[in-house]
mmCIF file of C-alpha atoms in Angstrom:
data_model
loop_
_atom_site.group_PDB
_atom_site.id
_atom_site.type_symbol
_atom_site.label_atom_id
_atom_site.label_comp_id
_atom_site.label_asym_id
_atom_site.label_seq_id
_atom_site.Cartn_x
_atom_site.Cartn_y
_atom_site.Cartn_z
ATOM 1 C CA MET A 3 -11.322 -10.683 -7.283
ATOM 2 C CA ILE A 4 -7.704 -9.693 -6.914
ATOM 3 C CA ARG A 5 -6.193 -7.548 -9.629
ATOM 4 C CA TYR A 6 -2.500 -7.220 -10.450
ATOM 5 C CA ILE A 7 -0.847 -4.430 -12.403
ATOM 6 C CA ILE A 8 2.603 -5.543 -13.505
ATOM 7 C CA ASP A 9 5.434 -3.278 -14.620
ATOM 8 C CA GLY A 10 6.643 -5.691 -17.321
ATOM 9 C CA HIS A 11 10.170 -4.479 -18.014
ATOM 10 C CA ASN A 12 10.764 -3.850 -14.324
ATOM 11 C CA PHE A 13 9.694 -7.449 -13.660
ATOM 12 C CA ILE A 14 11.907 -8.877 -16.425
ATOM 13 C CA HIS A 15 14.976 -6.983 -15.217
ATOM 14 C CA THR A 16 14.746 -8.507 -11.728
ATOM 15 C CA VAL A 17 14.138 -12.140 -12.690
ATOM 16 C CA PRO A 18 17.326 -13.871 -13.922
ATOM 17 C CA ARG A 19 15.643 -16.460 -16.195
ATOM 18 C CA TYR A 20 13.949 -13.678 -18.166
ATOM 19 C CA LEU A 21 16.912 -11.343 -18.126
ATOM 20 C CA THR A 22 19.239 -13.873 -19.787
ATOM 21 C CA LEU A 23 16.673 -14.507 -22.522
ATOM 22 C CA LEU A 24 16.051 -10.766 -22.939
ATOM 23 C CA ASP A 25 19.597 -10.215 -24.167
ATOM 24 C CA ARG A 26 19.296 -12.982 -26.767
ATOM 25 C CA ASP A 27 15.712 -12.692 -28.013
ATOM 26 C CA TYR A 28 13.553 -9.786 -26.869
ATOM 27 C CA PRO A 29 10.234 -10.871 -28.478
ATOM 28 C CA THR A 30 10.577 -14.427 -27.156
ATOM 29 C CA CYS A 31 11.325 -13.088 -23.683
ATOM 30 C CA LEU A 32 8.180 -10.953 -23.647
ATOM 31 C CA LYS A 33 6.107 -13.868 -24.937
ATOM 32 C CA MET A 34 7.564 -16.134 -22.241
ATOM 33 C CA VAL A 35 6.673 -13.628 -19.516
ATOM 34 C CA SER A 36 3.123 -13.183 -20.806
ATOM 35 C CA ASN A 37 2.670 -16.969 -21.162
ATOM 36 C CA ASP A 38 3.990 -17.651 -17.639
ATOM 37 C CA ILE A 39 1.630 -15.041 -16.230
ATOM 38 C CA SER A 40 -1.235 -16.441 -18.290
ATOM 39 C CA ASP A 41 -0.551 -19.908 -16.845
ATOM 40 C CA TYR A 42 -0.605 -18.411 -13.348
ATOM 41 C CA CYS A 43 -4.027 -16.843 -14.028
ATOM 42 C CA HIS A 44 -5.508 -20.045 -15.391
ATOM 43 C CA SER A 45 -6.634 -21.546 -12.084
ATOM 44 C CA ARG A 46 -7.085 -18.378 -10.044
ATOM 45 C CA LYS A 47 -9.707 -15.661 -9.783
ATOM 46 C CA ILE A 48 -7.441 -12.777 -10.684
ATOM 47 C CA ASP A 49 -7.149 -10.171 -13.411
ATOM 48 C CA ILE A 50 -3.781 -8.980 -14.660
ATOM 49 C CA PHE A 51 -2.842 -5.768 -16.432
ATOM 50 C CA LEU A 52 0.665 -6.363 -17.860
ATOM 51 C CA VAL A 53 2.385 -3.216 -19.134
ATOM 52 C CA PHE A 54 5.528 -2.767 -21.218
ATOM 53 C CA ASP A 55 7.241 0.364 -22.516
ATOM 54 C CA GLY A 56 7.335 0.970 -26.258
ATOM 55 C CA ASN A 57 5.641 -0.864 -29.096
ATOM 56 C CA PRO A 58 4.984 -4.598 -29.278
ATOM 57 C CA PRO A 59 7.743 -6.564 -31.052
ATOM 58 C CA TRP A 60 5.195 -9.156 -32.233
ATOM 59 C CA GLU A 61 1.530 -9.268 -33.121
ATOM 60 C CA LEU A 62 -0.369 -9.385 -29.873
ATOM 61 C CA PRO A 63 -2.744 -12.251 -29.227
ATOM 62 C CA ARG A 64 -6.347 -11.167 -29.597
ATOM 63 C CA GLU A 65 -7.356 -12.460 -26.235
ATOM 64 C CA LEU A 66 -5.557 -13.839 -23.225
ATOM 65 C CA GLU A 67 -7.756 -15.151 -20.456
ATOM 66 C CA ARG A 68 -7.963 -12.553 -17.647
ATOM 67 C CA ILE A 69 -4.858 -10.713 -18.891
ATOM 68 C CA THR A 70 -4.736 -7.317 -20.509
ATOM 69 C CA LEU A 71 -1.412 -6.895 -22.294
ATOM 70 C CA LYS A 72 -0.516 -3.253 -23.041
ATOM 71 C CA PHE A 73 2.413 -1.500 -24.645
ATOM 72 C CA SER A 74 2.765 2.198 -23.917
ATOM 73 C CA GLY A 75 3.773 3.230 -27.436
ATOM 74 C CA LYS A 76 5.961 6.238 -28.185
ATOM 75 C CA GLU A 77 3.818 8.975 -26.659
ATOM 76 C CA ILE A 78 3.809 7.899 -22.990
ATOM 77 C CA ASP A 79 5.721 5.486 -20.794
ATOM 78 C CA ALA A 80 4.563 2.360 -19.002
ATOM 79 C CA ASP A 81 4.566 4.157 -15.639
ATOM 80 C CA ALA A 82 1.818 6.491 -16.861
ATOM 81 C CA LEU A 83 -0.308 3.509 -17.945
ATOM 82 C CA ILE A 84 0.300 1.819 -14.581
ATOM 83 C CA LEU A 85 -0.830 4.917 -12.694
ATOM 84 C CA LYS A 86 -3.879 5.329 -14.918
ATOM 85 C CA GLN A 87 -4.927 1.703 -14.345
ATOM 86 C CA ALA A 88 -4.218 1.954 -10.603
ATOM 87 C CA ALA A 89 -6.502 4.995 -10.431
ATOM 88 C CA LYS A 90 -9.187 3.065 -12.306
ATOM 89 C CA TRP A 91 -8.861 -0.063 -10.103
ATOM 90 C CA ARG A 92 -7.937 1.800 -6.904
ATOM 91 C CA GLY A 93 -8.300 -0.111 -3.697
ATOM 92 C CA ARG A 94 -6.892 -2.870 -1.531
ATOM 93 C CA GLN A 95 -7.807 -5.607 -3.991
ATOM 94 C CA THR A 96 -5.288 -4.161 -6.462
ATOM 95 C CA ILE A 97 -1.647 -5.180 -6.241
ATOM 96 C CA VAL A 98 1.047 -3.449 -8.262
ATOM 97 C CA VAL A 99 4.191 -5.421 -9.084
ATOM 98 C CA THR A 100 7.109 -3.010 -9.352
ATOM 99 C CA ALA A 101 10.456 -2.063 -7.872
ATOM 100 C CA ASP A 102 10.099 1.547 -9.036
ATOM 101 C CA ARG A 103 9.887 3.665 -5.875
ATOM 102 C CA LYS A 104 8.125 6.578 -7.538
ATOM 103 C CA VAL A 105 5.424 4.303 -8.948
ATOM 104 C CA GLU A 106 5.199 2.525 -5.589
ATOM 105 C CA ARG A 107 4.628 5.788 -3.727
ATOM 106 C CA GLU A 108 1.980 6.983 -6.161
ATOM 107 C CA VAL A 109 -0.029 3.757 -6.327
ATOM 108 C CA THR A 110 -0.019 3.310 -2.553
ATOM 109 C CA SER A 111 -1.518 6.787 -2.284
ATOM 110 C CA LEU A 112 -4.360 5.399 -4.440
ATOM 111 C CA GLY A 113 -4.924 2.580 -1.941
ATOM 112 C CA CYS A 114 -3.166 -0.145 -3.921
ATOM 113 C CA GLN A 115 -0.787 -2.665 -2.428
ATOM 114 C CA VAL A 116 2.701 -3.166 -3.858
ATOM 115 C CA ILE A 117 4.798 -6.309 -4.056
ATOM 116 C CA SER A 118 8.269 -6.683 -5.482
ATOM 117 C CA PRO A 119 8.941 -8.449 -8.765
ATOM 118 C CA GLN A 120 10.815 -11.116 -6.770
ATOM 119 C CA GLU A 121 7.719 -11.789 -4.632
ATOM 120 C CA PHE A 122 5.551 -12.089 -7.724
ATOM 121 C CA ASP A 123 8.093 -14.417 -9.335
ATOM 122 C CA ARG A 124 7.854 -16.657 -6.255
ATOM 123 C CA LEU A 125 4.076 -16.698 -6.743
ATOM 124 C CA LEU A 126 4.543 -17.683 -10.388
ATOM 125 C CA LYS A 127 6.863 -20.499 -9.422
ATOM 126 C CA GLY A 128 4.559 -21.593 -6.602
ATOM 127 C CA LYS A 129 7.185 -21.077 -3.918
ATOM 128 C CA ARG A 130 5.358 -19.087 -1.294
ATOM 129 C CA ARG A 131 7.163 -19.013 2.034
ATOM 130 C CA GLY A 132 5.960 -22.048 3.899
ATOM 131 C CA ARG A 133 2.516 -22.092 2.294
ATOM 132 C CA LYS A 134 1.225 -25.200 0.640
ATOM 133 C CA LYS A 135 -2.114 -23.912 -0.595
ATOM 134 C CA LYS A 136 -2.542 -22.639 -4.141
ATOM 135 C CA SER A 137 -4.312 -19.347 -3.501
ATOM 136 C CA VAL A 138 -2.831 -16.261 -1.902
ATOM 137 C CA ASP A 139 -4.663 -14.888 1.117
ATOM 138 C CA HIS A 140 -4.123 -11.134 0.822
ATOM 139 C CA ARG A 141 -6.417 -10.367 3.749
ATOM 140 C CA SER A 142 -3.844 -11.615 6.232
ATOM 141 C CA LYS A 143 -1.013 -9.647 4.610
ATOM 142 C CA ASP A 144 0.715 -7.148 6.866
ATOM 143 C CA LYS A 145 -0.880 -3.778 6.201
ATOM 144 C CA SER A 146 1.828 -1.732 7.892
ATOM 145 C CA LEU A 147 3.774 0.884 5.971
ATOM 146 C CA SER A 148 6.805 -0.142 3.924
ATOM 147 C CA GLN A 149 10.162 1.509 4.579
ATOM 148 C CA THR A 150 9.625 3.615 1.467
ATOM 149 C CA GLU A 151 6.231 4.796 2.675
ATOM 150 C CA VAL A 152 7.615 5.583 6.150
ATOM 151 C CA ALA A 153 10.439 7.649 4.636
ATOM 152 C CA TRP A 154 8.008 9.517 2.382
ATOM 153 C CA TRP A 155 5.590 10.287 5.239
ATOM 154 C CA ARG A 156 8.461 11.319 7.505
ATOM 155 C CA GLY A 157 9.602 13.783 4.827
ATOM 156 C CA GLU A 158 6.066 15.146 4.459
ATOM 157 C CA MET A 159 5.707 15.621 8.224
ATOM 158 C CA GLU A 160 9.089 17.307 8.488
ATOM 159 C CA LYS A 161 8.076 19.748 5.721
ATOM 160 C CA GLU A 162 4.852 20.595 7.587
ATOM 161 C CA LEU A 163 6.692 21.050 10.879
ATOM 162 C CA GLN A 164 9.178 23.346 9.165
ATOM 163 C CA LYS A 165 6.311 25.406 7.694
ATOM 164 C CA LYS A 166 4.757 25.792 11.155
ATOM 165 C CA LYS A 167 8.085 26.863 12.655
ATOM 166 C CA ASN A 168 8.558 29.441 9.899
ATOM 167 C CA GLU A 169 5.046 30.822 10.537
ATOM 168 C CA GLU A 170 5.859 31.475 14.197
#
């Protein structure tokens, strides 16, 4: 089973149809996002952990099929909940939806994959590049490092090389 962890506000702020509604009616926007994601889950074998910052602006539904809807509250932020869930679900079958580079770097170190909010929105709308089938085959996904990961590793290697030079 494939599991998604979605940075809710990050997702909303990159998808124009949600962003325009967000300015007019915040609770309705969040409900629309959770309903769209729930519809996406309906015919697929996936679990979704949808996380928002702050407190819920409406009474949460008791149960959404295969979706866990979480609000971080006042004590911590959504990023901390995302990292906690990524550590719990760690592995290649877990995909984190975010554009936050810090979160991306940390969850990839836990073995999770990362896709952009735009890519996930295309999945929701059913517009996958040239694919006609309903399910997503994550096994054939390119497992090479992203540009962010390459830059991070390059920085780490340069630090180690500098340490070795200083030791000599």
